[in-house]
Short mmCIF file of C-alpha atoms and ligand atoms in Angstrom, two decimals:
data_model
loop_
_atom_site.label_atom_id
_atom_site.label_comp_id
_atom_site.label_asym_id
_atom_site.label_seq_id
_atom_site.Cartn_x
_atom_site.Cartn_y
_atom_site.Cartn_z
CA MET K 298 -21.06 -6.40 -32.92
CA LYS K 299 -22.33 -6.78 -29.03
CA SER K 300 -19.23 -4.06 -27.89
CA VAL K 301 -21.16 -1.67 -29.94
CA VAL K 302 -24.69 -2.76 -28.53
CA ASP K 303 -23.20 -2.57 -24.87
CA ASN K 304 -21.86 0.73 -25.44
CA ASP K 305 -25.04 2.17 -26.75
CA LEU K 306 -26.55 0.38 -24.02
CA TRP K 307 -24.38 2.54 -21.44
CA GLY K 308 -24.88 5.67 -23.95
CA LYS K 309 -28.72 5.10 -22.80
CA THR K 310 -27.94 5.09 -19.12
CA LEU K 311 -25.80 7.88 -19.02
CA ASN K 312 -28.89 9.40 -20.54
CA ALA K 313 -31.43 8.24 -17.99
CA ILE K 314 -28.55 8.59 -15.28
CA LYS K 315 -28.31 12.78 -16.61
CA LYS K 316 -32.02 13.32 -16.29
CA ASN K 317 -32.20 12.06 -12.82
CA ILE K 318 -29.52 13.59 -10.88
CA GLY K 319 -29.23 16.89 -13.14
CA VAL K 320 -26.62 17.80 -15.95
CA GLY K 321 -24.37 20.02 -12.47
CA ALA K 322 -24.02 16.54 -10.84
CA PHE K 323 -23.46 14.52 -13.73
CA ASN K 324 -21.04 16.91 -15.26
CA SER K 325 -18.69 16.74 -12.02
CA TRP K 326 -19.11 12.72 -11.37
CA ILE K 327 -20.61 10.42 -13.78
CA SER K 328 -19.26 12.09 -17.06
CA LYS K 329 -15.79 10.70 -15.52
CA ILE K 330 -16.65 7.35 -15.73
CA LYS K 331 -15.37 5.02 -18.66
CA PHE K 332 -16.94 2.32 -19.88
CA ILE K 333 -15.25 -1.09 -19.66
CA SER K 334 -17.68 -3.93 -20.40
CA VAL K 335 -21.06 -5.47 -19.49
CA ASP K 336 -21.82 -8.97 -19.05
CA ASN K 337 -24.91 -10.26 -17.62
CA SER K 338 -24.31 -10.06 -14.06
CA THR K 339 -21.16 -7.25 -13.82
CA LEU K 340 -20.65 -3.69 -15.45
CA LYS K 341 -17.07 -2.81 -15.75
CA LEU K 342 -16.31 0.65 -15.44
CA SER K 343 -13.00 2.72 -14.95
CA VAL K 344 -12.20 6.03 -13.70
CA ASN K 345 -8.99 7.86 -13.21
CA SER K 346 -8.62 8.55 -9.61
CA ASN K 347 -9.82 6.80 -6.16
CA PHE K 348 -11.21 10.22 -5.14
CA ILE K 349 -13.75 9.74 -7.78
CA LYS K 350 -14.15 6.24 -7.31
CA ASP K 351 -15.16 6.51 -3.72
CA ALA K 352 -17.38 9.66 -4.43
CA ILE K 353 -19.16 7.50 -7.16
CA ILE K 354 -19.05 4.31 -5.18
CA THR K 355 -21.04 6.78 -2.25
CA LYS K 356 -23.41 8.75 -4.38
CA TYR K 357 -24.17 7.07 -7.76
CA TYR K 358 -23.98 2.99 -6.67
CA GLU K 359 -27.40 2.25 -6.79
CA GLU K 360 -28.57 5.00 -9.50
CA ILE K 361 -26.18 3.35 -12.19
CA LEU K 362 -27.32 -0.03 -11.11
CA GLN K 363 -30.79 0.62 -10.97
CA ASN K 364 -30.71 2.38 -14.64
CA VAL K 365 -28.40 -0.32 -16.20
CA GLN K 366 -30.84 -3.49 -14.82
CA ARG K 367 -33.51 -1.77 -16.93
CA TYR K 368 -31.52 -3.11 -19.76
CA ILE K 369 -30.07 -6.35 -18.21
CA PRO K 370 -32.14 -7.40 -14.93
CA THR K 371 -29.48 -10.14 -13.99
CA ILE K 372 -26.84 -7.13 -13.49
CA SER K 373 -26.14 -7.26 -9.55
CA SER K 374 -22.91 -5.32 -9.34
CA ILE K 375 -20.36 -2.86 -10.82
CA ASP K 376 -16.67 -2.81 -10.67
CA ILE K 377 -14.98 0.34 -10.67
CA THR K 378 -11.50 0.52 -11.58
CA VAL K 379 -9.33 3.21 -11.28
CA CYS K 380 -6.57 3.60 -13.97
CA ASP K 381 -4.44 6.21 -15.69
CA ASN K 382 -4.39 5.68 -19.01
CA ASN K 383 -7.00 6.45 -21.29
CA LEU K 384 -8.67 2.99 -22.59
CA THR K 385 -8.10 2.41 -26.32
CA ALA K 386 -11.06 1.12 -28.70
CA SER K 387 -9.87 -2.11 -28.59
CA ASP K 388 -10.09 -2.27 -24.69
CA LEU K 389 -13.50 -1.38 -25.12
CA ASP K 390 -13.71 -4.22 -27.97
CA VAL K 391 -14.21 -7.00 -26.06
CA PRO K 392 -15.43 -9.77 -28.24
CA GLY K 393 -19.35 -10.64 -27.26
CA SER K 394 -18.86 -8.81 -24.09
CA LEU K 395 -22.59 -8.74 -23.53
CA PHE K 396 -22.35 -12.11 -22.21
CA ALA K 397 -18.84 -12.41 -22.04
CA LYS K 398 -17.34 -15.02 -19.98
CA THR K 399 -13.90 -13.43 -19.76
CA TRP K 400 -12.86 -10.23 -19.47
CA LYS K 401 -9.62 -8.55 -20.78
CA ASN K 402 -7.64 -7.42 -18.33
CA LYS K 403 -3.96 -7.76 -17.59
CA ASN K 404 -5.00 -9.20 -13.94
CA ALA K 405 -7.75 -11.51 -15.81
CA GLU K 406 -6.49 -14.63 -13.38
CA CYS K 407 -6.43 -12.88 -10.40
CA GLN K 408 -9.91 -10.81 -10.92
CA ASN K 409 -11.38 -14.62 -11.71
CA SER K 410 -10.58 -16.85 -9.03
CA PRO K 411 -12.34 -17.28 -5.63
CA VAL K 412 -11.92 -15.51 -3.04
CA THR K 413 -9.37 -17.20 -0.43
CA LEU K 414 -8.04 -17.27 3.35
CA LYS K 415 -4.49 -17.20 1.32
CA GLU K 416 -5.69 -14.04 -0.30
CA LEU K 417 -6.61 -12.31 2.14
CA ASN K 418 -3.22 -13.25 4.06
CA LYS K 419 -0.98 -12.07 1.22
CA ASN K 420 -2.65 -9.10 0.75
CA SER K 421 -2.57 -7.78 4.05
CA ALA K 422 0.84 -7.67 4.58
CA LEU K 423 1.56 -5.29 7.96
CA ASP K 424 3.89 -2.29 7.98
CA LYS K 425 7.56 -3.87 9.59
CA LYS K 426 7.68 -0.46 11.47
CA PHE K 427 3.76 -0.59 12.90
CA THR K 428 4.69 -2.43 16.21
CA PHE K 429 4.38 -1.55 20.09
CA GLU K 430 8.07 -1.24 20.21
CA ASN K 431 7.93 1.71 17.78
CA PHE K 432 4.96 3.36 19.10
CA VAL K 433 5.24 6.13 21.56
CA VAL K 434 2.49 6.74 24.46
CA GLY K 435 1.69 9.96 25.68
CA GLN K 436 -1.44 11.18 27.39
CA PRO K 437 -3.43 11.45 24.13
CA ASN K 438 -3.50 7.98 23.05
CA GLU K 439 -2.21 6.18 26.35
CA PHE K 440 -5.77 4.59 26.86
CA ALA K 441 -5.98 2.76 23.29
CA TYR K 442 -2.64 2.05 24.09
CA ALA K 443 -3.26 -0.11 27.09
CA VAL K 444 -6.18 -1.34 26.09
CA ALA K 445 -4.41 -2.79 22.23
CA LYS K 446 -1.79 -3.84 24.73
CA ASN K 447 -4.35 -5.84 26.53
CA ILE K 448 -6.29 -7.72 23.70
CA ALA K 449 -2.60 -8.24 21.91
CA THR K 450 -1.34 -10.07 25.03
CA SER K 451 -4.50 -11.88 26.68
CA ASP K 452 -6.74 -14.55 24.85
CA ASN K 453 -10.03 -13.28 25.77
CA SER K 454 -10.01 -9.35 26.29
CA GLY K 455 -13.31 -8.91 27.25
CA PHE K 456 -12.67 -5.46 24.86
CA ASN K 457 -15.25 -7.21 22.39
CA PRO K 458 -15.62 -5.32 19.95
CA LEU K 459 -12.97 -2.77 19.88
CA PHE K 460 -13.78 0.53 18.22
CA LEU K 461 -10.90 2.80 17.76
CA TYR K 462 -11.18 6.17 16.26
CA GLY K 463 -9.58 9.60 15.99
CA GLY K 464 -8.25 11.93 13.00
CA VAL K 465 -5.49 11.22 10.43
CA GLY K 466 -2.23 10.32 11.17
CA MET K 467 -2.98 9.83 14.45
CA GLY K 468 -1.61 6.32 14.75
CA LYS K 469 -4.47 4.41 14.49
CA THR K 470 -3.32 2.39 11.73
CA HIS K 471 -0.35 1.93 13.64
CA LEU K 472 -1.42 0.56 16.88
CA VAL K 473 -4.30 -2.29 15.63
CA GLN K 474 -1.25 -2.95 13.13
CA ALA K 475 0.79 -4.02 16.42
CA ILE K 476 -1.68 -6.24 18.07
CA ALA K 477 -1.50 -7.95 14.80
CA TRP K 478 2.48 -8.34 14.88
CA HIS K 479 2.31 -9.08 18.41
CA LYS K 480 -0.70 -11.95 17.93
CA ARG K 481 1.58 -13.11 14.89
CA ASN K 482 4.19 -13.43 17.14
CA THR K 483 3.60 -14.73 20.30
CA GLN K 484 0.82 -17.05 19.24
CA PRO K 485 1.72 -18.08 15.48
CA SER K 486 -1.50 -20.83 15.32
CA LYS K 487 -3.77 -17.91 15.26
CA THR K 488 -5.04 -16.27 12.49
CA VAL K 489 -5.04 -13.05 12.49
CA ILE K 490 -6.21 -10.86 9.66
CA TYR K 491 -5.96 -7.14 8.94
CA VAL K 492 -7.63 -5.43 6.21
CA SER K 493 -8.90 -2.57 4.77
CA ALA K 494 -12.75 -1.80 4.67
CA GLU K 495 -12.05 -0.72 1.25
CA ARG K 496 -10.60 -4.35 0.23
CA PHE K 497 -12.93 -5.93 2.38
CA MET K 498 -15.80 -4.33 0.08
CA TYR K 499 -13.87 -5.49 -2.90
CA LEU K 500 -13.22 -9.00 -2.12
CA PHE K 501 -17.24 -8.73 -1.31
CA LEU K 502 -17.71 -7.52 -4.81
CA LYS K 503 -15.48 -9.97 -6.44
CA SER K 504 -17.15 -13.28 -5.08
CA LEU K 505 -20.32 -11.62 -5.95
CA ARG K 506 -19.39 -11.06 -9.23
CA LEU K 507 -17.95 -14.96 -9.25
CA LYS K 508 -21.31 -15.78 -8.05
CA SER K 509 -19.02 -17.02 -4.60
CA ASN K 510 -21.40 -15.30 -1.98
CA ILE K 511 -21.41 -18.42 0.24
CA ASN K 512 -17.61 -18.79 -0.29
CA PHE K 513 -16.85 -14.89 1.17
CA LYS K 514 -19.88 -15.69 3.81
CA GLU K 515 -17.46 -18.81 4.87
CA LEU K 516 -13.99 -17.01 4.43
CA PHE K 517 -13.57 -15.55 8.13
CA ASN K 518 -14.58 -18.66 9.89
CA ASN K 519 -11.33 -19.63 10.77
CA VAL K 520 -10.23 -16.52 11.72
CA ASP K 521 -9.06 -16.05 15.62
CA VAL K 522 -8.84 -11.87 14.94
CA LEU K 523 -9.94 -10.02 12.31
CA ILE K 524 -9.08 -6.02 12.00
CA ILE K 525 -10.86 -3.96 10.06
CA ASP K 526 -9.04 -0.51 9.14
CA ASP K 527 -10.97 2.88 7.68
CA VAL K 528 -14.75 1.42 8.12
CA GLN K 529 -15.82 5.08 7.03
CA PHE K 530 -15.39 3.56 3.55
CA ILE K 531 -18.41 1.67 3.70
CA GLY K 532 -20.62 4.21 4.71
CA GLY K 533 -23.36 4.91 1.83
CA LYS K 534 -22.86 1.30 0.83
CA ASN K 535 -25.62 -0.76 1.55
CA SER K 536 -24.86 -4.06 0.41
CA THR K 537 -21.46 -4.13 1.89
CA GLN K 538 -22.87 -2.95 4.88
CA GLU K 539 -25.76 -5.86 4.94
CA GLU K 540 -22.32 -8.06 4.41
CA PHE K 541 -20.13 -6.42 7.19
CA LEU K 542 -22.97 -6.97 10.07
CA TYR K 543 -23.09 -10.34 8.98
CA THR K 544 -18.95 -10.65 9.56
CA PHE K 545 -19.41 -8.28 12.48
CA ASN K 546 -22.36 -11.04 14.21
CA LYS K 547 -20.65 -14.06 13.71
CA PHE K 548 -17.43 -12.65 15.52
CA ILE K 549 -19.28 -11.33 18.47
CA ASP K 550 -21.42 -14.38 18.39
CA SER K 551 -18.47 -16.91 18.68
CA GLU K 552 -16.40 -14.91 20.83
CA ARG K 553 -13.71 -13.88 18.93
CA GLN K 554 -11.88 -10.82 18.75
CA ILE K 555 -12.90 -8.21 16.47
CA ILE K 556 -11.44 -4.50 15.84
CA LEU K 557 -12.62 -1.60 13.64
CA VAL K 558 -11.01 1.43 13.18
CA ALA K 559 -12.33 4.69 11.77
CA ASN K 560 -11.80 8.49 11.78
CA LYS K 561 -15.12 9.17 13.66
CA ALA K 562 -17.03 7.72 16.64
CA PRO K 563 -19.85 5.02 15.10
CA SER K 564 -22.50 7.07 16.06
CA ASP K 565 -21.02 9.97 13.81
CA LEU K 566 -20.58 8.09 10.98
CA PRO K 567 -22.38 9.09 7.74
CA GLY K 568 -24.36 7.03 6.02
CA ILE K 569 -24.17 3.54 8.50
CA ASP K 570 -27.27 2.05 8.92
CA THR K 571 -28.51 2.51 12.53
CA THR K 572 -28.68 -1.12 13.55
CA LEU K 573 -24.60 -0.90 12.15
CA LYS K 574 -23.95 2.03 14.02
CA SER K 575 -25.75 0.52 17.64
CA ARG K 576 -23.85 -2.95 17.20
CA LEU K 577 -20.40 -0.86 16.32
CA SER K 578 -20.83 1.08 19.70
CA GLY K 579 -21.99 -2.31 21.86
CA GLY K 580 -18.25 -2.61 22.88
CA LEU K 581 -15.44 -0.64 23.69
CA VAL K 582 -15.13 2.94 22.07
CA VAL K 583 -11.85 4.80 22.44
CA ASP K 584 -10.18 7.46 20.75
CA VAL K 585 -7.01 8.44 19.97
CA HIS K 586 -6.43 11.91 20.52
CA GLN K 587 -5.09 15.05 18.77
CA THR K 588 -1.21 15.11 19.25
CA THR K 589 -0.01 17.31 22.20
CA TYR K 590 3.19 18.99 22.27
CA GLU K 591 4.90 16.75 24.40
CA LEU K 592 3.59 13.74 22.34
CA ARG K 593 5.19 14.68 18.74
CA LEU K 594 8.63 15.96 20.63
CA GLU K 595 8.56 12.21 21.94
CA ILE K 596 8.13 11.23 18.54
CA LEU K 597 10.37 13.21 16.67
CA LYS K 598 13.42 11.97 19.24
CA SER K 599 12.62 8.42 18.98
CA SER K 600 12.24 8.59 14.91
CA ALA K 601 15.83 10.79 14.76
CA LYS K 602 17.87 8.07 17.20
CA LYS K 603 16.80 6.10 14.08
CA PHE K 604 19.15 8.22 11.97
CA LYS K 605 23.02 8.19 12.08
CA ILE K 606 22.84 11.94 11.27
CA PRO K 607 22.24 13.71 14.75
CA VAL K 608 19.65 16.25 14.87
CA PRO K 609 19.53 19.16 16.70
CA GLN K 610 17.00 19.61 19.84
CA SER K 611 16.09 23.14 18.93
CA VAL K 612 15.25 21.51 15.64
CA VAL K 613 13.19 18.81 16.94
CA GLU K 614 11.49 21.61 18.91
CA LYS K 615 10.48 24.07 15.88
CA LEU K 616 9.18 20.69 14.35
CA ALA K 617 6.94 19.20 17.68
CA ASP K 618 5.64 23.14 17.33
CA SER K 619 4.83 24.04 13.79
CA ILE K 620 3.60 20.98 12.43
CA THR K 621 0.75 19.86 14.55
CA SER K 622 -1.78 18.54 11.45
CA ASN K 623 -0.38 15.19 12.30
CA ILE K 624 2.23 12.87 12.94
CA ARG K 625 2.82 10.99 8.61
CA GLU K 626 3.41 14.66 8.08
CA LEU K 627 5.82 15.25 11.17
CA GLU K 628 7.72 12.12 10.32
CA GLY K 629 7.47 13.56 6.61
CA ALA K 630 9.81 16.56 7.27
CA LEU K 631 12.07 15.05 9.50
CA ASN K 632 12.79 12.78 6.69
CA ARG K 633 13.12 15.49 4.01
CA LEU K 634 15.61 16.96 6.61
CA ILE K 635 17.62 13.90 6.97
CA ALA K 636 17.59 13.18 3.27
CA HIS K 637 18.53 16.97 2.76
CA ALA K 638 21.60 16.13 4.98
CA ILE K 639 22.77 13.02 3.30
CA LEU K 640 22.44 14.68 -0.48
CA VAL K 641 23.91 18.27 0.28
CA ASN K 642 26.18 17.21 2.85
CA ARG K 643 24.74 20.23 5.43
CA LYS K 644 24.72 20.12 8.47
CA ILE K 645 21.12 20.32 10.48
CA ASP K 646 20.48 23.43 12.09
CA THR K 647 17.08 25.59 12.30
CA GLU K 648 18.35 27.70 9.33
CA MET K 649 18.81 24.41 7.44
CA ALA K 650 15.36 23.46 8.40
CA LYS K 651 14.02 26.71 7.71
CA ASP K 652 15.32 26.54 4.28
CA VAL K 653 14.71 23.14 3.73
CA LEU K 654 11.11 23.24 5.04
CA SER K 655 9.91 26.39 4.10
CA ASP K 656 6.84 25.32 2.81
CA VAL K 657 5.88 23.52 6.31
CA ILE K 658 7.69 25.91 9.02
CA VAL K 659 6.29 29.22 7.44
CA SER K 660 5.18 30.25 10.95
CA ASN K 661 3.11 28.84 13.38
CA ASP K 662 -0.75 29.54 12.59
CA HIS K 663 0.14 28.12 9.15
CA LEU K 664 -0.16 24.45 10.01
CA VAL K 665 -1.12 23.06 6.95
CA THR K 666 0.77 24.32 3.97
CA LEU K 667 -0.51 25.28 0.96
CA GLN K 668 1.46 22.87 -1.25
CA SER K 669 -0.01 19.71 0.56
CA ILE K 670 -3.51 21.54 -0.08
CA GLN K 671 -2.63 21.70 -3.44
CA LYS K 672 -1.17 18.48 -3.65
CA CYS K 673 -3.62 16.22 -2.14
CA VAL K 674 -6.73 18.09 -4.57
CA CYS K 675 -4.89 17.80 -7.42
CA ASN K 676 -4.63 14.19 -6.71
CA ALA K 677 -8.26 13.94 -5.57
CA PHE K 678 -9.46 15.43 -8.69
CA ALA K 679 -6.45 13.49 -10.64
CA ILE K 680 -5.31 16.47 -12.52
CA THR K 681 -1.56 18.30 -12.44
CA ARG K 682 -0.67 21.58 -10.41
CA ASN K 683 -0.52 22.98 -13.69
CA GLU K 684 -3.85 23.15 -14.63
CA LEU K 685 -4.59 23.81 -10.93
CA LEU K 686 -2.89 26.96 -11.50
CA SER K 687 -3.86 27.44 -14.76
CA ASN K 688 -6.49 29.62 -16.55
CA THR K 689 -8.99 26.88 -17.90
CA ARG K 690 -12.44 27.29 -17.07
CA ILE K 691 -12.95 23.37 -17.70
CA ARG K 692 -15.27 22.28 -14.63
CA THR K 693 -13.49 19.79 -12.77
CA ILE K 694 -10.22 21.77 -13.08
CA ALA K 695 -12.19 25.30 -12.29
CA VAL K 696 -14.04 23.41 -9.33
CA ALA K 697 -10.81 21.96 -8.18
CA ARG K 698 -9.31 25.66 -7.72
CA GLN K 699 -11.87 26.33 -5.78
CA VAL K 700 -12.11 23.79 -3.61
CA ALA K 701 -8.37 24.23 -3.55
CA MET K 702 -8.67 28.01 -2.62
CA TYR K 703 -11.62 27.24 0.35
CA LEU K 704 -9.19 24.99 1.89
CA SER K 705 -6.12 27.26 1.92
CA LYS K 706 -8.47 30.25 3.49
CA ASP K 707 -9.59 27.73 6.36
CA LEU K 708 -7.16 25.55 7.08
CA THR K 709 -4.16 28.59 7.23
CA GLY K 710 -3.62 31.98 8.33
CA TYR K 711 -2.58 33.17 4.85
CA SER K 712 -4.85 36.40 3.94
CA TYR K 713 -6.93 35.83 0.45
CA ALA K 714 -4.13 37.97 -1.62
CA GLU K 715 -1.56 35.43 -0.27
CA ILE K 716 -3.55 32.36 -1.01
CA GLY K 717 -4.68 34.43 -4.73
CA LYS K 718 -0.48 34.69 -4.78
CA VAL K 719 0.35 31.35 -5.12
CA PHE K 720 -2.70 30.02 -7.16
CA GLY K 721 -1.27 31.56 -10.25
CA ASN K 722 -1.15 35.38 -8.96
CA ARG K 723 -4.72 35.84 -9.04
CA ASP K 724 -6.54 38.98 -7.72
CA HIS K 725 -7.80 38.56 -3.85
CA SER K 726 -10.92 38.76 -4.87
CA THR K 727 -10.93 35.74 -7.48
CA VAL K 728 -10.08 33.85 -3.98
CA VAL K 729 -13.40 35.93 -2.22
CA HIS K 730 -15.49 34.55 -4.62
CA ALA K 731 -14.04 30.63 -4.75
CA VAL K 732 -14.99 30.47 -0.95
CA LYS K 733 -18.12 31.74 -1.22
CA ILE K 734 -19.25 29.32 -4.32
CA VAL K 735 -17.79 26.35 -2.06
CA ARG K 736 -19.34 27.67 1.05
CA ASN K 737 -22.54 28.35 -0.76
CA LYS K 738 -22.69 24.99 -2.32
CA MET K 739 -21.45 22.98 1.02
CA SER K 740 -24.86 24.25 2.63
CA THR K 741 -26.88 22.83 -0.22
CA ASP K 742 -25.21 20.04 -1.55
CA ILE K 743 -24.18 17.49 0.99
CA ASN K 744 -22.59 14.80 -0.57
CA PHE K 745 -20.37 17.82 -2.09
CA SER K 746 -20.12 18.83 2.11
CA ASN K 747 -19.23 15.43 2.73
CA SER K 748 -16.49 14.96 -0.12
CA ILE K 749 -14.84 18.24 1.06
CA LYS K 750 -14.91 17.09 4.53
CA ASP K 751 -12.89 13.69 3.31
CA LEU K 752 -10.60 15.87 1.89
CA ARG K 753 -10.19 18.21 4.82
CA ALA K 754 -9.50 15.00 6.99
CA SER K 755 -7.23 13.57 4.74
CA LEU K 756 -4.63 16.88 4.87
P1 ADP R 1033 -3.69 6.62 10.87
O1 ADP R 1033 -3.72 5.34 10.76
O2 ADP R 1033 -4.41 7.28 12.45
O3 ADP R 1033 -4.17 7.74 9.96
P2 ADP R 1033 -0.95 6.21 11.50
O4 ADP R 1033 -0.96 4.91 12.22
O5 ADP R 1033 -0.92 5.35 9.52
O6 ADP R 1033 -2.16 6.84 11.13
O7 ADP R 1033 0.23 6.79 11.47
C1 ADP R 1033 0.90 7.93 10.70
C2 ADP R 1033 2.22 7.81 10.90
O8 ADP R 1033 2.84 8.21 12.08
C3 ADP R 1033 2.76 6.29 10.88
O9 ADP R 1033 4.06 6.24 10.32
C4 ADP R 1033 3.12 5.75 12.43
O10 ADP R 1033 4.23 4.77 12.56
C5 ADP R 1033 3.55 7.32 13.00
N1 ADP R 1033 2.39 7.55 14.70
C6 ADP R 1033 1.61 7.64 14.83
N2 ADP R 1033 1.50 7.58 16.06
C7 ADP R 1033 2.62 7.26 16.49
C8 ADP R 1033 3.27 6.89 18.10
N3 ADP R 1033 2.57 7.23 19.09
N4 ADP R 1033 4.18 6.93 17.99
C9 ADP R 1033 5.01 6.36 16.78
N5 ADP R 1033 5.15 6.76 15.34
C10 ADP R 1033 3.37 6.94 15.30
MG1 MG R 1034 -4.78 4.31 9.03
#
């Protein structure tokens, strides 16, 4: 049975990787991988969270590839899918999988059809809400807005490439999708494509797998405006960066508009090749600044107007004052108030807001909530909140717990004792210890440190 051979090969690969990267890193990341199948070009693996997938692609893609190539030299790519369900033995039992032509998967058809512009268009659906009309302009984003408006309304803006960056939830995606909406509505003959960098990479790897790299290179030939969001994702992914640079150069050379969005300025993006960095900095680089109280107030007022239920000025002010981390969280809080008002038929006032949003409006210095940290860490490590708060010493869970405690200390105004309480009634010294461990590890392990920074940015 080929699958047994494949499993054995995967086992040998794992041993080699373990030797190279050490047991600690191996247990934290590689042990989370489930082997699915291998043929002569692609190794298929799965993990159960996007965080782990991203970490593995960033840190160990080349390591895994090189080790598998020792057994199957023709392998050129690794496909990692994210799935929640544990794979069963029958999933692994792909007949003749070493040289299989097909991969048993419910998405087999779409997995194996070549990448087309139509597919790209279909999957780059824009959010209906993300228009210029719905974008509130204030001092932190007025320049970004003016540039976006200019690109949207002129044929040849001269701002090429545009590189837009800023923190999470600051309205970057909203703004670039507004450009796409405007172009599509006013110049329907133009092809405007919005794609995330992750999707760009997925499509590229897919075309490699299907050996249709030429097809991928031609994919963007008829695109007039290309928007690539979350460019930071390709940090450390060398082959994707090469392809990205190729596409980028083609747009610049043929004077077609390309817009890049990221969470950091080009020069600060980790793992991005120097040539690409300098190319990205070569056009107009614009940052969307942290929100001000005034902008948050205006955004809330504008969102509140869309609901039939009145939201008093005092409540809007309280929210704008308490929730400063990002606009998404601000909108979430407002939505919760409205939902509560409708479902339990309670008038919205400051008291009600404090009750409903007790986790958000703790006091002015508790900006990121403990609950949001716990939720975010649970998602990232693919564990449940019960596991996070439990006494288990299973390594991933213990690490997740320490990371969550560290972020809580760093991002909220709570004391060690208060944090211990919400983490399953633990003693304050446990929290002190956890914070110390995470700090130490961050200072010695750059990959770990980057993962924590990403986690923090996503809060
Ligand atoms: P980013 O891409 O920077 O992480 P998004 O564009 O996804 O952030 O914005 C997060 C949420 O905040 C979206 O629902 C968006 O509509 C809203 N938002 C952000 N900035 C503004 C703004 N200036 N006016 C109105 N809504 C905004
Ligand atoms: Mg975004």
